[in-house]
Amino acid sequence: MSITNTPTSNDACLSIVHSLMCHRQGGESETFAKRAIESLVKKLKEKKDELDSLITAITTNGAHPSKCVTIQRTLDGRLQVAGRKGFPHVIYARLWRWPDLHKNELKHVKYCQFAFDLKCDSVCVNPYHYERVVSPGIDLSGLTLTGSGPSSSLIVKDEYDFDGPPNLPTVDGGHSLQTIQHPPSSSRPPQTESYPTPSLLPPAEASTSASTQSFPAIPAGSGSVSSSWPRNSGFPPSIPHHTNGHLQHHPPMPHPTHYWPVHNELAFQPPISNHPAPDYWCSIAYFEMDVQVGETFKVPSSCPIVTVDGYVDPSGGDRFCLGQLSNVHRTEAIERARLHIGKGVQLECKGEGDVWVRCLSDHAVFVQSYYLDREAGRAPGDAVHKIYPSAYIKVFDLRQCHRQMQQQAATAQAAAAAQAAAVAGNIPGPGSVGGIAPAISLSAAAGIGVDDLRRLCILRMSFVKGWGPDYPRQSIKETPCWIEIHLHRALQLLDEGQ
């Protein structure tokens, strides 16, 4: 070890790992970080010049120029560390620079000769050979999103920084659970209400918190829910509206051509059911990680707009204040996240049961919505939707939900009947033995139950922190503060159909 306590490639691996561990950003668990750094140092031990470049880059925070730091590219391009797989340049950029980095937010610098995107046999993992950006347009399932904004890329803020919107909606790449971004209109709408800042919730400095880490992607919804939206359902996807005031809407931003225009559809649609509306149009449960905190808050049908915020005023009627809820198991990370809820969100019930969300917070909220999944051309539960500050967007369509209920129930009923017939030997399939045909797919379809249908009637929303493979948290139950919203009119329709 040198006099300055900065190691060189000639020092023992343990000394180098210890030094590099001191510079990690805290987004990953200590165990994972140590395994990842140990693995990299061992691979570089025979390439002393590259190891020295890594040490220089990390210990000086990129203040001095450094060479490429390369490892062998794997067949699928991903690196496995401690049972988790991820792109190598993303793993080390998260460790030493951006803990909340999305995997498609990296762009290599011009002088990097072995950048991941160059498809060389070796991959550069030097975190200071990459910049963090959001591209002006990202291809989603053959659909290119383009906009009229500046062509220059936008630097992305950390999760606790002010979450200003990008110029247009983008999708974080990958083939599993994705984060689809929903920015507001170009001008910030005026605040419809102003709340005094409570003394118990002082402004917090921008920071990032360590949280439970996990890399593999898991779907946000149940795997037993229908894998894709029916394309012939007869429901035209509607455009997410943005607000320029409390009740006034300006023309929406340019959207992909597969969106259909909306012509005040609520004005001439008959009600789905003649049953009286429920006394409460929704109920909201608040969670910290996987624990519900406080009692479920019910919103009367007489209050079509409800605000969920982080203040400490008493809850009641059209306002659910999360700041006054106590939890003896609350961690410092959760407490820090709660300070950033701020003015939170407004939920608005329109028509017979459609729901819109307005983000009033200075930070984005992350939503699980089957309606938005369908609008984005995704399978149900296949995406997390990032709603930016000031955005006003539709997150639930009652008619679409009702049609989906009917289709799934019909599919389950038909599958159950076919399965029973196959077991009785009435349908001699090509692989039948003794009158019993293989019915694995039938079993899966017949297994659609009430719980699966109830998921169509539920929204989940996380404040400040996202989840999925683009974040250190793999499910919403690992986020520090989130709400689950049960929509009573939709549940009422489900009960009628049973």
Tab-separated table of C-alpha atoms in Angstrom:
chain	number	residue	atom	x	y	z
A	1	MET	CA	0.000	0.000	0.000
A	2	SER	CA	1.340	3.414	-0.936
A	3	ILE	CA	1.963	6.207	1.527
A	4	THR	CA	-1.216	7.983	0.451
A	5	ASN	CA	-3.239	4.847	1.321
A	6	THR	CA	-4.366	4.582	-2.307
A	7	PRO	CA	-3.582	1.053	-3.490
A	8	THR	CA	-1.951	0.077	-6.769
A	9	SER	CA	-2.242	-3.024	-8.921
A	10	ASN	CA	0.733	-4.488	-7.034
A	11	ASP	CA	-1.155	-4.572	-3.741
A	12	ALA	CA	-3.160	-7.524	-2.477
A	13	CYS	CA	-6.686	-7.971	-3.816
A	14	LEU	CA	-8.089	-7.521	-0.313
A	15	SER	CA	-6.482	-4.092	0.049
A	16	ILE	CA	-7.738	-2.950	-3.356
A	17	VAL	CA	-11.274	-4.187	-2.677
A	18	HIS	CA	-11.312	-2.467	0.710
A	19	SER	CA	-10.267	0.839	-0.859
A	20	LEU	CA	-12.802	0.617	-3.690
A	21	MET	CA	-15.563	-0.331	-1.231
A	22	CYS	CA	-15.020	3.003	0.514
A	23	HIS	CA	-16.139	4.812	-2.635
A	24	ARG	CA	-19.394	2.956	-3.296
A	25	GLN	CA	-22.560	5.052	-3.359
A	26	GLY	CA	-24.696	2.913	-1.054
A	27	GLY	CA	-27.368	1.866	-3.537
A	28	GLU	CA	-26.445	-1.808	-3.245
A	29	SER	CA	-26.123	-4.018	-0.200
A	30	GLU	CA	-22.622	-4.313	1.232
A	31	THR	CA	-22.513	-8.037	0.468
A	32	PHE	CA	-23.445	-7.583	-3.184
A	33	ALA	CA	-21.056	-4.643	-3.605
A	34	LYS	CA	-18.154	-6.605	-2.129
A	35	ARG	CA	-18.823	-9.629	-4.338
A	36	ALA	CA	-19.040	-7.449	-7.450
A	37	ILE	CA	-15.821	-5.562	-6.667
A	38	GLU	CA	-13.926	-8.723	-5.720
A	39	SER	CA	-14.972	-10.346	-8.986
A	40	LEU	CA	-13.794	-7.359	-11.016
A	41	VAL	CA	-10.455	-6.970	-9.210
A	42	LYS	CA	-9.635	-10.671	-9.698
A	43	LYS	CA	-10.401	-10.421	-13.416
A	44	LEU	CA	-8.109	-7.402	-13.728
A	45	LYS	CA	-5.209	-8.778	-11.660
A	46	GLU	CA	-3.393	-9.888	-14.811
A	47	LYS	CA	-4.070	-6.541	-16.534
A	48	LYS	CA	-2.245	-4.222	-14.166
A	49	ASP	CA	-2.558	-1.109	-16.317
A	50	GLU	CA	-6.353	-1.461	-16.456
A	51	LEU	CA	-6.563	-2.196	-12.740
A	52	ASP	CA	-4.547	0.946	-12.043
A	53	SER	CA	-6.894	2.890	-14.337
A	54	LEU	CA	-9.881	1.620	-12.348
A	55	ILE	CA	-8.290	2.539	-9.023
A	56	THR	CA	-7.415	6.007	-10.310
A	57	ALA	CA	-10.890	6.621	-11.731
A	58	ILE	CA	-12.737	5.504	-8.606
A	59	THR	CA	-10.490	7.035	-5.943
A	60	THR	CA	-10.383	10.416	-7.711
A	61	ASN	CA	-14.086	10.409	-8.665
A	62	GLY	CA	-13.106	10.673	-12.310
A	63	ALA	CA	-11.001	13.792	-11.797
A	64	HIS	CA	-8.109	12.285	-13.776
A	65	PRO	CA	-8.371	10.707	-17.254
A	66	SER	CA	-8.377	6.922	-17.203
A	67	LYS	CA	-8.170	4.096	-19.729
A	68	CYS	CA	-10.785	1.495	-20.556
A	69	VAL	CA	-11.267	-1.167	-17.871
A	70	THR	CA	-12.392	-4.296	-19.689
A	71	ILE	CA	-13.806	-7.716	-18.941
A	72	GLN	CA	-14.832	-10.493	-21.323
A	73	ARG	CA	-18.319	-10.097	-22.865
A	74	THR	CA	-20.613	-13.010	-22.026
A	75	LEU	CA	-22.928	-14.707	-24.543
A	76	ASP	CA	-26.010	-12.787	-23.428
A	77	GLY	CA	-24.055	-9.663	-22.510
A	78	ARG	CA	-24.934	-9.920	-18.840
A	79	LEU	CA	-22.777	-10.518	-15.777
A	80	GLN	CA	-23.846	-12.684	-12.855
A	81	VAL	CA	-22.925	-11.519	-9.358
A	82	ALA	CA	-24.236	-13.137	-6.180
A	83	GLY	CA	-27.009	-14.904	-8.056
A	84	ARG	CA	-28.146	-11.744	-9.871
A	85	LYS	CA	-27.671	-10.942	-13.544
A	86	GLY	CA	-27.224	-7.512	-15.051
A	87	PHE	CA	-25.287	-5.595	-17.662
A	88	PRO	CA	-21.739	-5.189	-16.337
A	89	HIS	CA	-21.314	-1.494	-17.134
A	90	VAL	CA	-24.635	-0.777	-15.380
A	91	ILE	CA	-23.707	-2.798	-12.285
A	92	TYR	CA	-20.483	-0.875	-11.705
A	93	ALA	CA	-21.972	2.491	-12.630
A	94	ARG	CA	-24.627	1.876	-9.956
A	95	LEU	CA	-21.982	0.887	-7.430
A	96	TRP	CA	-19.747	3.919	-7.836
A	97	ARG	CA	-21.840	6.694	-9.412
A	98	TRP	CA	-25.646	6.423	-9.654
A	99	PRO	CA	-27.397	4.003	-7.242
A	100	ASP	CA	-30.804	4.441	-8.928
A	101	LEU	CA	-29.535	4.151	-12.504
A	102	HIS	CA	-31.878	2.780	-15.196
A	103	LYS	CA	-30.134	0.350	-17.477
A	104	ASN	CA	-30.831	2.334	-20.665
A	105	GLU	CA	-29.601	5.661	-19.278
A	106	LEU	CA	-25.904	5.151	-20.054
A	107	LYS	CA	-24.128	6.648	-23.053
A	108	HIS	CA	-20.426	6.026	-23.517
A	109	VAL	CA	-17.966	8.869	-23.933
A	110	LYS	CA	-16.370	9.296	-27.356
A	111	TYR	CA	-12.937	8.094	-26.326
A	112	CYS	CA	-14.148	4.783	-24.864
A	113	GLN	CA	-12.947	2.049	-27.232
A	114	PHE	CA	-14.727	-0.931	-25.641
A	115	ALA	CA	-18.096	0.545	-24.631
A	116	PHE	CA	-20.916	-1.929	-24.131
A	117	ASP	CA	-22.866	-0.607	-27.141
A	118	LEU	CA	-19.890	-1.156	-29.481
A	119	LYS	CA	-20.420	-4.939	-29.245
A	120	CYS	CA	-16.718	-5.732	-28.850
A	121	ASP	CA	-15.501	-9.024	-27.375
A	122	SER	CA	-14.435	-7.045	-24.298
A	123	VAL	CA	-16.668	-4.621	-22.393
A	124	CYS	CA	-15.465	-1.466	-20.662
A	125	VAL	CA	-16.858	-1.173	-17.125
A	126	ASN	CA	-15.083	2.043	-16.168
A	127	PRO	CA	-17.975	4.087	-14.685
A	128	TYR	CA	-16.307	7.309	-15.810
A	129	HIS	CA	-16.396	6.232	-19.433
A	130	TYR	CA	-20.183	6.612	-19.396
A	131	GLU	CA	-22.573	9.529	-19.007
A	132	ARG	CA	-26.087	9.321	-17.638
A	133	VAL	CA	-28.719	10.594	-20.078
A	134	VAL	CA	-32.281	10.106	-21.302
A	135	SER	CA	-32.453	9.743	-25.068
A	136	PRO	CA	-34.896	11.951	-27.019
A	137	GLY	CA	-36.669	8.913	-28.511
A	138	ILE	CA	-36.625	5.217	-27.605
A	139	ASP	CA	-38.117	2.458	-29.686
A	140	LEU	CA	-40.882	0.476	-27.977
A	141	SER	CA	-42.092	-2.672	-29.725
A	142	GLY	CA	-41.518	-1.212	-33.168
A	143	LEU	CA	-43.099	2.100	-32.187
A	144	THR	CA	-40.739	5.067	-32.284
A	145	LEU	CA	-41.557	7.934	-29.973
A	146	THR	CA	-40.294	11.234	-31.306
A	147	GLY	CA	-40.887	14.768	-30.182
A	148	SER	CA	-40.322	18.379	-31.040
A	149	GLY	CA	-38.113	19.080	-28.055
A	150	PRO	CA	-34.402	19.868	-28.229
A	151	SER	CA	-32.262	17.166	-29.767
A	152	SER	CA	-29.767	17.283	-26.932
A	153	SER	CA	-30.087	14.640	-24.258
A	154	LEU	CA	-31.329	15.387	-20.777
A	155	ILE	CA	-29.321	14.674	-17.665
A	156	VAL	CA	-31.320	12.518	-15.249
A	157	LYS	CA	-31.658	13.489	-11.596
A	158	ASP	CA	-31.208	11.141	-8.668
A	159	GLU	CA	-34.447	9.916	-7.073
A	160	TYR	CA	-34.458	12.494	-4.284
A	161	ASP	CA	-33.620	15.430	-6.533
A	162	PHE	CA	-36.458	17.517	-7.950
A	163	ASP	CA	-37.994	15.214	-10.486
A	164	GLY	CA	-38.459	17.491	-13.456
A	165	PRO	CA	-40.063	15.892	-16.501
A	166	PRO	CA	-38.241	14.976	-19.694
A	167	ASN	CA	-39.307	16.508	-22.986
A	168	LEU	CA	-41.437	13.515	-23.921
A	169	PRO	CA	-42.415	10.034	-22.773
A	170	THR	CA	-39.693	7.436	-22.912
A	171	VAL	CA	-39.485	3.802	-21.973
A	172	ASP	CA	-36.643	2.218	-20.055
A	173	GLY	CA	-35.400	-0.600	-22.252
A	174	GLY	CA	-35.398	-4.315	-21.639
A	175	HIS	CA	-37.701	-7.192	-22.362
A	176	SER	CA	-39.318	-7.760	-18.992
A	177	LEU	CA	-40.896	-5.353	-16.514
A	178	GLN	CA	-40.336	-1.825	-17.809
A	179	THR	CA	-40.713	1.719	-16.521
A	180	ILE	CA	-42.816	3.793	-18.916
A	181	GLN	CA	-42.596	7.533	-18.322
A	182	HIS	CA	-45.562	9.905	-18.428
A	183	PRO	CA	-44.461	13.551	-18.364
A	184	PRO	CA	-46.828	16.491	-17.913
A	185	SER	CA	-47.689	19.139	-20.459
A	186	SER	CA	-45.024	21.676	-21.400
A	187	SER	CA	-46.291	24.181	-18.847
A	188	ARG	CA	-46.740	23.462	-15.175
A	189	PRO	CA	-50.391	23.806	-14.162
A	190	PRO	CA	-51.255	26.218	-11.368
A	191	GLN	CA	-51.728	24.579	-8.005
A	192	THR	CA	-55.379	24.183	-7.154
A	193	GLU	CA	-54.732	24.145	-3.441
A	194	SER	CA	-51.963	25.322	-1.189
A	195	TYR	CA	-51.052	23.575	2.019
A	196	PRO	CA	-48.964	25.028	4.819
A	197	THR	CA	-45.661	23.249	5.325
A	198	PRO	CA	-45.976	21.500	8.702
A	199	SER	CA	-43.265	22.025	11.260
A	200	LEU	CA	-42.890	18.275	11.704
A	201	LEU	CA	-41.897	17.837	8.072
A	202	PRO	CA	-38.884	20.080	7.371
A	203	PRO	CA	-37.499	20.183	3.835
A	204	ALA	CA	-34.962	17.421	3.387
A	205	GLU	CA	-31.721	17.713	1.505
A	206	ALA	CA	-31.440	15.690	-1.653
A	207	SER	CA	-30.085	12.267	-0.848
A	208	THR	CA	-30.388	8.648	-1.819
A	209	SER	CA	-31.191	5.835	0.530
A	210	ALA	CA	-29.954	2.297	0.771
A	211	SER	CA	-32.735	-0.189	0.393
A	212	THR	CA	-33.352	-3.877	-0.029
A	213	GLN	CA	-31.663	-4.871	-3.260
A	214	SER	CA	-32.758	-7.314	-5.903
A	215	PHE	CA	-31.963	-7.580	-9.592
A	216	PRO	CA	-34.163	-10.190	-11.316
A	217	ALA	CA	-37.347	-8.921	-12.887
A	218	ILE	CA	-40.683	-10.175	-11.686
A	219	PRO	CA	-44.034	-9.090	-13.137
A	220	ALA	CA	-46.002	-6.537	-11.171
A	221	GLY	CA	-49.186	-8.524	-11.673
A	222	SER	CA	-50.019	-12.152	-11.159
A	223	GLY	CA	-48.822	-14.552	-13.792
A	224	SER	CA	-52.291	-16.071	-13.894
A	225	VAL	CA	-53.785	-12.902	-15.291
A	226	SER	CA	-54.279	-12.940	-19.061
A	227	SER	CA	-50.907	-12.572	-20.754
A	228	SER	CA	-52.027	-9.986	-23.287
A	229	TRP	CA	-54.857	-7.579	-23.984
A	230	PRO	CA	-57.319	-8.734	-26.642
A	231	ARG	CA	-56.800	-6.723	-29.793
A	232	ASN	CA	-60.422	-7.078	-30.882
A	233	SER	CA	-61.995	-5.947	-27.650
A	234	GLY	CA	-63.641	-2.980	-29.321
A	235	PHE	CA	-62.158	-0.519	-26.842
A	236	PRO	CA	-60.179	2.265	-28.479
A	237	PRO	CA	-57.210	3.256	-26.330
A	238	SER	CA	-57.635	6.764	-25.019
A	239	ILE	CA	-55.047	9.516	-24.834
A	240	PRO	CA	-53.687	10.423	-21.382
A	241	HIS	CA	-54.864	13.993	-20.927
A	242	HIS	CA	-52.718	16.620	-19.264
A	243	THR	CA	-54.050	19.565	-17.347
A	244	ASN	CA	-53.489	23.266	-17.727
A	245	GLY	CA	-55.625	24.210	-14.771
A	246	HIS	CA	-58.046	22.459	-12.480
A	247	LEU	CA	-60.827	21.624	-14.933
A	248	GLN	CA	-59.486	22.864	-18.260
A	249	HIS	CA	-57.560	20.665	-20.676
A	250	HIS	CA	-55.347	21.763	-23.522
A	251	PRO	CA	-54.647	19.528	-26.570
A	252	PRO	CA	-52.484	16.581	-25.546
A	253	MET	CA	-48.856	16.189	-26.490
A	254	PRO	CA	-48.014	14.354	-29.713
A	255	HIS	CA	-48.524	10.649	-29.204
A	256	PRO	CA	-47.841	7.525	-31.240
A	257	THR	CA	-50.265	7.009	-34.103
A	258	HIS	CA	-51.819	3.927	-32.507
A	259	TYR	CA	-53.651	6.127	-30.017
A	260	TRP	CA	-57.228	6.979	-30.901
A	261	PRO	CA	-58.721	10.390	-30.147
A	262	VAL	CA	-61.234	10.747	-27.352
A	263	HIS	CA	-64.434	12.682	-28.005
A	264	ASN	CA	-65.942	13.251	-24.587
A	265	GLU	CA	-66.831	9.568	-24.434
A	266	LEU	CA	-68.441	9.849	-21.012
A	267	ALA	CA	-71.148	12.147	-22.342
A	268	PHE	CA	-73.045	9.545	-24.381
A	269	GLN	CA	-72.243	6.183	-22.789
A	270	PRO	CA	-75.020	4.493	-20.819
A	271	PRO	CA	-74.118	3.149	-17.376
A	272	ILE	CA	-72.728	-0.355	-17.274
A	273	SER	CA	-74.982	-1.304	-14.378
A	274	ASN	CA	-78.294	0.012	-13.065
A	275	HIS	CA	-77.300	-0.785	-9.504
A	276	PRO	CA	-76.854	2.316	-7.329
A	277	ALA	CA	-73.290	3.499	-6.936
A	278	PRO	CA	-71.544	2.323	-3.746
A	279	ASP	CA	-71.368	4.695	-0.775
A	280	TYR	CA	-67.582	4.886	-1.152
A	281	TRP	CA	-66.001	5.061	-4.587
A	282	CYS	CA	-62.602	3.805	-3.385
A	283	SER	CA	-60.648	2.733	-0.335
A	284	ILE	CA	-56.959	3.483	0.137
A	285	ALA	CA	-54.515	1.417	2.201
A	286	TYR	CA	-51.073	2.829	3.017
A	287	PHE	CA	-48.018	0.551	3.210
A	288	GLU	CA	-44.391	0.862	4.211
A	289	MET	CA	-42.502	-1.961	2.553
A	290	ASP	CA	-44.802	-4.970	3.028
A	291	VAL	CA	-46.600	-3.717	6.173
A	292	GLN	CA	-49.880	-1.793	6.156
A	293	VAL	CA	-49.698	1.295	8.363
A	294	GLY	CA	-52.857	2.797	9.816
A	295	GLU	CA	-56.430	1.979	8.892
A	296	THR	CA	-57.825	1.797	5.381
A	297	PHE	CA	-59.158	5.187	4.285
A	298	LYS	CA	-62.541	5.166	2.527
A	299	VAL	CA	-63.475	7.957	0.150
A	300	PRO	CA	-67.218	8.840	-0.005
A	301	SER	CA	-68.854	8.969	-3.422
A	302	SER	CA	-69.771	12.555	-2.554
A	303	CYS	CA	-66.032	13.401	-2.802
A	304	PRO	CA	-64.993	12.552	-6.385
A	305	ILE	CA	-61.548	14.103	-5.819
A	306	VAL	CA	-59.342	12.916	-2.961
A	307	THR	CA	-55.838	14.107	-2.069
A	308	VAL	CA	-53.236	11.762	-0.577
A	309	ASP	CA	-50.332	13.792	0.823
A	310	GLY	CA	-47.485	13.589	3.317
A	311	TYR	CA	-48.710	16.202	5.783
A	312	VAL	CA	-49.783	15.772	9.397
A	313	ASP	CA	-53.277	17.270	9.345
A	314	PRO	CA	-56.151	14.998	10.419
A	315	SER	CA	-57.479	12.848	7.592
A	316	GLY	CA	-61.102	13.019	6.590
A	317	GLY	CA	-63.489	13.379	3.682
A	318	ASP	CA	-61.447	14.275	0.633
A	319	ARG	CA	-57.976	14.182	2.185
A	320	PHE	CA	-55.795	11.330	3.427
A	321	CYS	CA	-52.710	12.626	5.272
A	322	LEU	CA	-49.918	10.081	5.595
A	323	GLY	CA	-47.651	12.253	7.734
A	324	GLN	CA	-49.626	11.634	10.907
A	325	LEU	CA	-49.441	7.814	10.658
A	326	SER	CA	-46.981	6.158	13.041
A	327	ASN	CA	-45.092	2.901	12.648
A	328	VAL	CA	-42.820	1.502	15.362
A	329	HIS	CA	-40.888	-0.484	12.730
A	330	ARG	CA	-40.212	2.529	10.510
A	331	THR	CA	-36.608	2.728	9.320
A	332	GLU	CA	-34.541	5.807	8.616
A	333	ALA	CA	-34.775	5.133	4.869
A	334	ILE	CA	-38.580	5.050	5.053
A	335	GLU	CA	-38.644	8.216	7.142
A	336	ARG	CA	-36.440	9.948	4.599
A	337	ALA	CA	-38.667	8.905	1.701
A	338	ARG	CA	-41.817	10.047	3.529
A	339	LEU	CA	-40.387	13.559	3.796
A	340	HIS	CA	-40.498	13.778	0.004
A	341	ILE	CA	-44.178	12.836	-0.456
A	342	GLY	CA	-45.096	16.503	-0.002
A	343	LYS	CA	-48.365	17.458	-1.692
A	344	GLY	CA	-48.666	13.899	-2.970
A	345	VAL	CA	-51.331	13.053	-5.536
A	346	GLN	CA	-54.963	13.730	-6.342
A	347	LEU	CA	-57.198	10.856	-7.386
A	348	GLU	CA	-60.265	11.860	-9.369
A	349	CYS	CA	-63.267	9.647	-10.124
A	350	LYS	CA	-64.983	10.572	-13.389
A	351	GLY	CA	-68.207	9.300	-14.878
A	352	GLU	CA	-69.284	5.917	-13.599
A	353	GLY	CA	-65.863	4.929	-12.321
A	354	ASP	CA	-62.927	6.053	-14.471
A	355	VAL	CA	-59.959	7.270	-12.428
A	356	TRP	CA	-57.429	10.006	-13.189
A	357	VAL	CA	-54.286	10.910	-11.246
A	358	ARG	CA	-52.688	14.315	-10.837
A	359	CYS	CA	-49.159	14.352	-9.373
A	360	LEU	CA	-48.888	17.364	-7.027
A	361	SER	CA	-45.576	16.296	-5.485
A	362	ASP	CA	-42.187	17.595	-6.542
A	363	HIS	CA	-41.226	13.958	-7.105
A	364	ALA	CA	-42.620	11.382	-9.486
A	365	VAL	CA	-44.990	8.624	-8.423
A	366	PHE	CA	-44.872	5.107	-9.857
A	367	VAL	CA	-48.114	3.376	-10.791
A	368	GLN	CA	-49.177	-0.170	-11.527
A	369	SER	CA	-52.134	0.170	-13.884
A	370	TYR	CA	-53.483	-2.451	-16.282
A	371	TYR	CA	-55.185	0.334	-18.229
A	372	LEU	CA	-51.877	2.120	-18.855
A	373	ASP	CA	-50.266	-1.226	-19.711
A	374	ARG	CA	-52.809	-1.684	-22.488
A	375	GLU	CA	-52.387	1.895	-23.695
A	376	ALA	CA	-48.649	1.311	-24.018
A	377	GLY	CA	-49.193	-1.953	-25.877
A	378	ARG	CA	-47.830	-3.992	-22.975
A	379	ALA	CA	-49.121	-7.192	-21.402
A	380	PRO	CA	-50.986	-6.707	-18.084
A	381	GLY	CA	-48.533	-6.213	-15.235
A	382	ASP	CA	-45.627	-5.869	-17.668
A	383	ALA	CA	-44.735	-2.265	-16.869
A	384	VAL	CA	-44.393	0.313	-14.109
A	385	HIS	CA	-45.584	3.789	-15.073
A	386	LYS	CA	-43.660	6.840	-13.881
A	387	ILE	CA	-46.005	9.810	-13.480
A	388	TYR	CA	-44.050	13.043	-13.391
A	389	PRO	CA	-44.808	16.124	-11.261
A	390	SER	CA	-47.741	18.152	-12.652
A	391	ALA	CA	-48.851	15.318	-14.952
A	392	TYR	CA	-52.578	14.561	-15.112
A	393	ILE	CA	-53.323	11.162	-16.572
A	394	LYS	CA	-56.021	8.512	-16.766
A	395	VAL	CA	-55.048	5.337	-14.940
A	396	PHE	CA	-58.278	3.311	-14.895
A	397	ASP	CA	-61.127	2.775	-17.370
A	398	LEU	CA	-64.214	1.098	-15.933
A	399	ARG	CA	-65.566	-0.169	-19.253
A	400	GLN	CA	-62.274	-1.681	-20.280
A	401	CYS	CA	-62.002	-3.328	-16.853
A	402	HIS	CA	-65.559	-4.690	-17.142
A	403	ARG	CA	-64.881	-6.088	-20.606
A	404	GLN	CA	-61.670	-7.705	-19.376
A	405	MET	CA	-63.566	-9.271	-16.459
A	406	GLN	CA	-66.114	-10.747	-18.836
A	407	GLN	CA	-63.465	-12.094	-21.183
A	408	GLN	CA	-61.377	-13.688	-18.446
A	409	ALA	CA	-64.427	-15.190	-16.760
A	410	ALA	CA	-65.628	-16.599	-20.103
A	411	THR	CA	-62.162	-17.986	-20.841
A	412	ALA	CA	-62.011	-19.660	-17.432
A	413	GLN	CA	-65.515	-21.112	-17.808
A	414	ALA	CA	-64.820	-22.481	-21.287
A	415	ALA	CA	-61.485	-23.914	-20.183
A	416	ALA	CA	-63.082	-25.602	-17.189
A	417	ALA	CA	-65.748	-27.144	-19.400
A	418	ALA	CA	-63.164	-28.334	-21.931
A	419	GLN	CA	-61.022	-29.752	-19.157
A	420	ALA	CA	-63.950	-31.664	-17.706
A	421	ALA	CA	-64.825	-33.036	-21.134
A	422	ALA	CA	-61.209	-34.087	-21.724
A	423	VAL	CA	-61.058	-35.900	-18.394
A	424	ALA	CA	-64.306	-37.688	-19.225
A	425	GLY	CA	-62.776	-38.836	-22.507
A	426	ASN	CA	-65.205	-36.920	-24.699
A	427	ILE	CA	-62.363	-35.081	-26.456
A	428	PRO	CA	-59.807	-37.680	-27.582
A	429	GLY	CA	-56.751	-35.529	-28.112
A	430	PRO	CA	-53.698	-36.721	-30.061
A	431	GLY	CA	-51.831	-37.390	-26.860
A	432	SER	CA	-54.711	-38.825	-24.880
A	433	VAL	CA	-54.119	-41.919	-22.786
A	434	GLY	CA	-57.060	-43.864	-21.503
A	435	GLY	CA	-59.434	-41.068	-22.408
A	436	ILE	CA	-57.439	-38.376	-20.542
A	437	ALA	CA	-55.935	-35.687	-22.829
A	438	PRO	CA	-53.078	-33.466	-21.695
A	439	ALA	CA	-54.674	-30.315	-20.346
A	440	ILE	CA	-51.900	-28.212	-18.891
A	441	SER	CA	-52.954	-25.041	-20.725
A	442	LEU	CA	-56.591	-25.784	-19.926
A	443	SER	CA	-55.699	-26.094	-16.252
A	444	ALA	CA	-54.000	-22.724	-16.315
A	445	ALA	CA	-56.961	-21.045	-18.002
A	446	ALA	CA	-59.473	-22.795	-15.758
A	447	GLY	CA	-57.472	-21.625	-12.745
A	448	ILE	CA	-58.431	-17.967	-13.244
A	449	GLY	CA	-60.252	-17.138	-10.020
A	450	VAL	CA	-61.905	-14.231	-8.271
A	451	ASP	CA	-58.578	-13.024	-6.879
A	452	ASP	CA	-57.202	-12.721	-10.414
A	453	LEU	CA	-60.235	-10.712	-11.492
A	454	ARG	CA	-60.032	-8.519	-8.389
A	455	ARG	CA	-56.554	-7.415	-9.445
A	456	LEU	CA	-58.168	-5.658	-12.387
A	457	CYS	CA	-59.993	-3.434	-9.871
A	458	ILE	CA	-56.913	-2.366	-7.921
A	459	LEU	CA	-54.324	0.365	-8.481
A	460	ARG	CA	-50.964	0.492	-6.719
A	461	MET	CA	-48.875	3.615	-6.440
A	462	SER	CA	-45.429	4.228	-4.915
A	463	PHE	CA	-44.218	7.647	-3.823
A	464	VAL	CA	-40.709	8.847	-4.780
A	465	LYS	CA	-39.213	5.368	-5.348
A	466	GLY	CA	-39.728	3.087	-8.330
A	467	TRP	CA	-39.389	-0.665	-8.634
A	468	GLY	CA	-38.559	-3.270	-11.270
A	469	PRO	CA	-35.242	-4.203	-12.924
A	470	ASP	CA	-34.526	-0.533	-13.624
A	471	TYR	CA	-34.371	0.070	-9.861
A	472	PRO	CA	-32.763	-1.658	-6.871
A	473	ARG	CA	-36.231	-2.823	-5.765
A	474	GLN	CA	-37.879	-5.702	-7.617
A	475	SER	CA	-41.444	-5.260	-6.330
A	476	ILE	CA	-43.599	-2.489	-4.934
A	477	LYS	CA	-43.478	-4.215	-1.540
A	478	GLU	CA	-39.823	-3.202	-1.314
A	479	THR	CA	-40.571	0.497	-1.789
A	480	PRO	CA	-40.610	2.661	1.367
A	481	CYS	CA	-44.093	4.194	1.040
A	482	TRP	CA	-46.917	3.199	-1.280
A	483	ILE	CA	-50.693	2.952	-1.461
A	484	GLU	CA	-53.148	0.370	-2.744
A	485	ILE	CA	-56.437	1.707	-4.114
A	486	HIS	CA	-59.499	-0.557	-4.325
A	487	LEU	CA	-62.095	0.768	-6.779
A	488	HIS	CA	-65.517	-0.077	-5.421
A	489	ARG	CA	-67.635	0.366	-8.549
A	490	ALA	CA	-65.442	-2.087	-10.426
A	491	LEU	CA	-65.557	-4.524	-7.493
A	492	GLN	CA	-69.333	-4.110	-7.430
A	493	LEU	CA	-69.536	-5.086	-11.103
A	494	LEU	CA	-67.335	-8.091	-10.377
A	495	ASP	CA	-69.677	-9.207	-7.604
A	496	GLU	CA	-72.679	-8.838	-9.922
A	497	GLY	CA	-71.055	-11.110	-12.469
A	498	GLN	CA	-70.369	-13.950	-9.999
